[in-house]
Amino acid sequence: MDTKYIKAFARFLSQTTDLLRRVHRWSHYDQIPENERETVETHSLISVWLASAMLAIERHEKTHKLNEARILLAAALHDVGEGRMGDIGYAIKNDPRIKELLEAIEREYVADFFNGFPPIIRFAFIDAYAVENESSLDGKFFKAVERVGYILYAVPQVKRGRDQFLQVFVRQHEALVDLSEQFESVRRFYAPYRDYVAEKLADLAARNEDDDD
């Protein structure tokens, strides 16, 4: 491989982790102090660990044929664009009025990160980064990993009285119930929290009904 390609990749290794370390997630949740918010760097590492654990279960069950290497690289890379864009709230990121525009901007930033890589490596990284937005089996599983991760983070926050994180329950519960039917790893990881989340959602619905009266 040409020396310039390797140097470009080495710059990515040395610079990108520092960028991701500076960006804190959950910035739109003001109930959690800034010094307690996880960084994108930490989130990426946790995502790799969580994906590895869930893939181990799926591998044991032999129900699905997943591209494990691609999914694990996707877990490491999926939020790399936030190194330049910063943390964007879930509701804003999924607002249909700007969702596609934000995704296009982030793809441009990510492509710039990978620019100059050896072609073989660049292709592998771009291919893995695409998993998050795919409707393929790999894409569905990756989204399942993300949703499980949201719950694992949100439950302790709600238990500490930070009710803003109930919105995570609202957004993730039904999807995780459905995904539990498709992926054994989701069922096992969500099982310890499913009843608690459902109970909190029922309480929230009751409070909202009282407010409407």
Short mmCIF file of C-alpha atoms in Angstrom, two decimals:
data_model
loop_
_atom_site.label_atom_id
_atom_site.label_comp_id
_atom_site.label_asym_id
_atom_site.label_seq_id
_atom_site.Cartn_x
_atom_site.Cartn_y
_atom_site.Cartn_z
CA MET A 1 0.00 0.00 0.00
CA ASP A 2 1.12 3.54 -0.77
CA THR A 3 2.69 5.34 2.20
CA LYS A 4 0.30 8.30 1.87
CA TYR A 5 -2.69 5.99 2.37
CA ILE A 6 -1.29 4.52 5.55
CA LYS A 7 -0.45 7.98 6.89
CA ALA A 8 -4.03 9.11 6.22
CA PHE A 9 -5.35 6.16 8.17
CA ALA A 10 -2.89 6.80 10.99
CA ARG A 11 -4.19 10.40 11.25
CA PHE A 12 -7.72 9.05 11.55
CA LEU A 13 -6.64 6.78 14.39
CA SER A 14 -4.86 9.55 16.27
CA GLN A 15 -7.34 12.39 15.75
CA THR A 16 -10.82 10.89 15.67
CA THR A 17 -10.86 9.40 19.17
CA ASP A 18 -9.99 12.81 20.55
CA LEU A 19 -12.88 14.39 18.64
CA LEU A 20 -15.34 11.77 19.90
CA ARG A 21 -14.07 12.19 23.46
CA ARG A 22 -15.03 15.87 23.37
CA VAL A 23 -18.66 15.33 22.33
CA HIS A 24 -21.12 14.46 25.10
CA ARG A 25 -24.36 12.65 24.38
CA TRP A 26 -27.78 13.34 25.89
CA SER A 27 -27.06 17.09 25.85
CA HIS A 28 -30.79 17.80 25.32
CA TYR A 29 -31.62 16.10 28.65
CA ASP A 30 -30.94 18.84 31.17
CA GLN A 31 -31.69 16.60 34.18
CA ILE A 32 -28.38 14.85 33.75
CA PRO A 33 -25.30 16.89 34.69
CA GLU A 34 -22.78 17.42 31.92
CA ASN A 35 -20.04 15.60 33.84
CA GLU A 36 -22.24 12.48 33.96
CA ARG A 37 -23.10 12.36 30.28
CA GLU A 38 -21.32 9.69 28.30
CA THR A 39 -19.03 10.77 25.51
CA VAL A 40 -19.43 9.54 21.95
CA GLU A 41 -16.11 7.73 22.41
CA THR A 42 -17.47 5.83 25.43
CA HIS A 43 -20.76 5.13 23.66
CA SER A 44 -18.94 3.69 20.65
CA LEU A 45 -16.92 1.32 22.82
CA ILE A 46 -20.02 0.24 24.75
CA SER A 47 -21.82 -0.35 21.45
CA VAL A 48 -19.06 -2.70 20.30
CA TRP A 49 -19.21 -4.64 23.56
CA LEU A 50 -23.01 -4.84 23.48
CA ALA A 51 -23.07 -5.89 19.84
CA SER A 52 -20.45 -8.56 20.58
CA ALA A 53 -22.52 -9.97 23.43
CA MET A 54 -25.72 -10.00 21.40
CA LEU A 55 -23.97 -11.54 18.39
CA ALA A 56 -22.63 -14.31 20.64
CA ILE A 57 -26.21 -15.19 21.59
CA GLU A 58 -27.39 -15.12 17.98
CA ARG A 59 -24.43 -17.25 16.92
CA HIS A 60 -25.31 -19.81 19.58
CA GLU A 61 -28.97 -19.86 18.56
CA LYS A 62 -28.06 -20.30 14.86
CA THR A 63 -31.31 -18.58 13.87
CA HIS A 64 -29.80 -15.85 11.72
CA LYS A 65 -26.78 -15.54 9.50
CA LEU A 66 -25.32 -12.14 10.37
CA ASN A 67 -22.19 -10.47 9.07
CA GLU A 68 -20.53 -10.13 12.45
CA ALA A 69 -17.40 -8.30 11.36
CA ARG A 70 -19.46 -5.73 9.46
CA ILE A 71 -21.83 -5.18 12.39
CA LEU A 72 -19.00 -4.76 14.89
CA LEU A 73 -17.24 -2.23 12.68
CA ALA A 74 -20.57 -0.43 12.28
CA ALA A 75 -20.91 -0.28 16.07
CA ALA A 76 -17.51 1.38 16.29
CA LEU A 77 -18.18 3.83 13.46
CA HIS A 78 -21.89 4.65 13.55
CA ASP A 79 -21.54 7.94 15.44
CA VAL A 80 -18.18 9.03 14.06
CA GLY A 81 -19.87 11.92 12.25
CA GLU A 82 -20.79 13.45 15.61
CA GLY A 83 -17.11 14.23 16.04
CA ARG A 84 -17.77 17.17 13.73
CA MET A 85 -21.54 17.69 13.95
CA GLY A 86 -21.85 17.39 17.71
CA ASP A 87 -24.73 15.71 19.58
CA ILE A 88 -28.11 16.06 17.86
CA GLY A 89 -31.23 15.17 19.85
CA TYR A 90 -33.22 12.05 18.92
CA ALA A 91 -36.39 14.03 18.14
CA ILE A 92 -34.56 16.48 15.90
CA LYS A 93 -32.56 13.77 14.17
CA ASN A 94 -35.78 11.91 13.34
CA ASP A 95 -37.88 14.96 12.39
CA PRO A 96 -39.08 14.19 8.84
CA ARG A 97 -38.60 17.82 7.84
CA ILE A 98 -34.82 17.67 8.25
CA LYS A 99 -33.97 13.97 8.76
CA GLU A 100 -32.72 13.35 5.23
CA LEU A 101 -30.76 16.62 5.16
CA LEU A 102 -28.98 15.85 8.44
CA GLU A 103 -28.18 12.34 7.25
CA ALA A 104 -26.73 13.71 4.00
CA ILE A 105 -24.56 16.19 5.88
CA GLU A 106 -23.32 13.51 8.26
CA ARG A 107 -22.52 11.17 5.36
CA GLU A 108 -20.40 13.92 3.81
CA TYR A 109 -18.48 14.40 7.05
CA VAL A 110 -17.94 10.68 7.41
CA ALA A 111 -16.81 10.33 3.80
CA ASP A 112 -14.30 13.07 4.49
CA PHE A 113 -13.02 11.13 7.52
CA PHE A 114 -12.40 8.10 5.29
CA ASN A 115 -10.98 10.09 2.38
CA GLY A 116 -7.39 9.12 1.70
CA PHE A 117 -7.68 5.64 3.26
CA PRO A 118 -6.30 2.71 1.29
CA PRO A 119 -9.16 1.80 -1.11
CA ILE A 120 -9.70 -1.63 0.44
CA ILE A 121 -10.02 -0.13 3.93
CA ARG A 122 -12.14 2.81 2.75
CA PHE A 123 -14.64 0.45 1.12
CA ALA A 124 -14.88 -1.70 4.25
CA PHE A 125 -15.47 1.34 6.47
CA ILE A 126 -18.05 2.94 4.17
CA ASP A 127 -19.82 -0.40 3.80
CA ALA A 128 -19.98 -0.88 7.58
CA TYR A 129 -21.12 2.69 8.19
CA ALA A 130 -24.06 2.08 5.84
CA VAL A 131 -25.45 -0.72 8.02
CA GLU A 132 -27.30 1.64 10.36
CA ASN A 133 -29.63 2.87 7.61
CA GLU A 134 -30.23 -0.44 5.89
CA SER A 135 -33.42 -2.51 5.96
CA SER A 136 -31.28 -5.68 5.63
CA LEU A 137 -31.04 -8.28 8.38
CA ASP A 138 -27.73 -6.74 9.45
CA GLY A 139 -29.39 -3.34 9.55
CA LYS A 140 -32.33 -4.57 11.62
CA PHE A 141 -30.00 -6.26 14.07
CA PHE A 142 -27.84 -3.17 14.37
CA LYS A 143 -30.90 -1.04 15.16
CA ALA A 144 -31.85 -3.64 17.77
CA VAL A 145 -28.44 -3.24 19.41
CA GLU A 146 -28.93 0.54 19.47
CA ARG A 147 -32.39 0.25 21.01
CA VAL A 148 -31.18 -2.12 23.72
CA GLY A 149 -28.34 0.29 24.44
CA TYR A 150 -30.77 3.18 24.86
CA ILE A 151 -32.75 1.21 27.44
CA LEU A 152 -29.66 0.08 29.34
CA TYR A 153 -28.69 3.75 29.67
CA ALA A 154 -32.15 5.14 30.37
CA VAL A 155 -33.38 2.74 33.06
CA PRO A 156 -30.80 3.80 35.70
CA GLN A 157 -31.57 7.44 34.89
CA VAL A 158 -35.31 6.98 35.46
CA LYS A 159 -34.60 5.13 38.70
CA ARG A 160 -32.66 8.20 39.84
CA GLY A 161 -35.76 10.33 39.30
CA ARG A 162 -34.77 11.79 35.93
CA ASP A 163 -38.18 11.53 34.33
CA GLN A 164 -37.05 13.06 31.05
CA PHE A 165 -35.66 9.64 30.20
CA LEU A 166 -39.18 8.22 30.16
CA GLN A 167 -39.22 9.48 26.58
CA VAL A 168 -36.65 6.81 25.79
CA PHE A 169 -39.13 4.22 27.06
CA VAL A 170 -41.87 5.74 24.91
CA ARG A 171 -39.72 5.57 21.79
CA GLN A 172 -38.16 2.15 22.32
CA HIS A 173 -40.56 -0.15 24.19
CA GLU A 174 -42.89 -1.30 21.44
CA ALA A 175 -40.04 -1.71 18.97
CA LEU A 176 -38.08 -3.82 21.45
CA VAL A 177 -41.10 -6.00 22.17
CA ASP A 178 -41.37 -6.68 18.42
CA LEU A 179 -37.63 -7.23 18.04
CA SER A 180 -37.72 -9.69 20.95
CA GLU A 181 -39.76 -11.96 18.69
CA GLN A 182 -37.13 -11.82 15.96
CA PHE A 183 -33.87 -11.84 17.88
CA GLU A 184 -33.22 -14.03 20.92
CA SER A 185 -30.50 -11.66 22.09
CA VAL A 186 -32.98 -8.79 22.27
CA ARG A 187 -35.42 -10.94 24.23
CA ARG A 188 -32.77 -11.89 26.77
CA PHE A 189 -31.36 -8.39 27.17
CA TYR A 190 -34.75 -6.71 27.42
CA ALA A 191 -36.38 -9.29 29.69
CA PRO A 192 -34.98 -7.87 32.98
CA TYR A 193 -36.33 -4.40 32.16
CA ARG A 194 -39.46 -5.06 30.12
CA ASP A 195 -41.97 -5.15 32.98
CA TYR A 196 -40.41 -2.11 34.66
CA VAL A 197 -40.56 -0.10 31.44
CA ALA A 198 -44.15 -1.18 30.78
CA GLU A 199 -45.16 -0.20 34.32
CA LYS A 200 -43.56 3.24 33.97
CA LEU A 201 -45.28 3.77 30.63
CA ALA A 202 -48.63 2.84 32.15
CA ASP A 203 -48.03 5.34 34.97
CA LEU A 204 -47.10 7.99 32.43
CA ALA A 205 -50.24 7.35 30.40
CA ALA A 206 -52.37 7.59 33.56
CA ARG A 207 -50.74 10.92 34.51
CA ASN A 208 -51.37 12.29 31.04
CA GLU A 209 -55.03 11.28 31.25
CA ASP A 210 -55.34 13.08 34.60
CA ASP A 211 -53.79 16.19 33.08
CA ASP A 212 -56.37 16.13 30.28
CA ASP A 213 -59.31 15.99 32.69
#
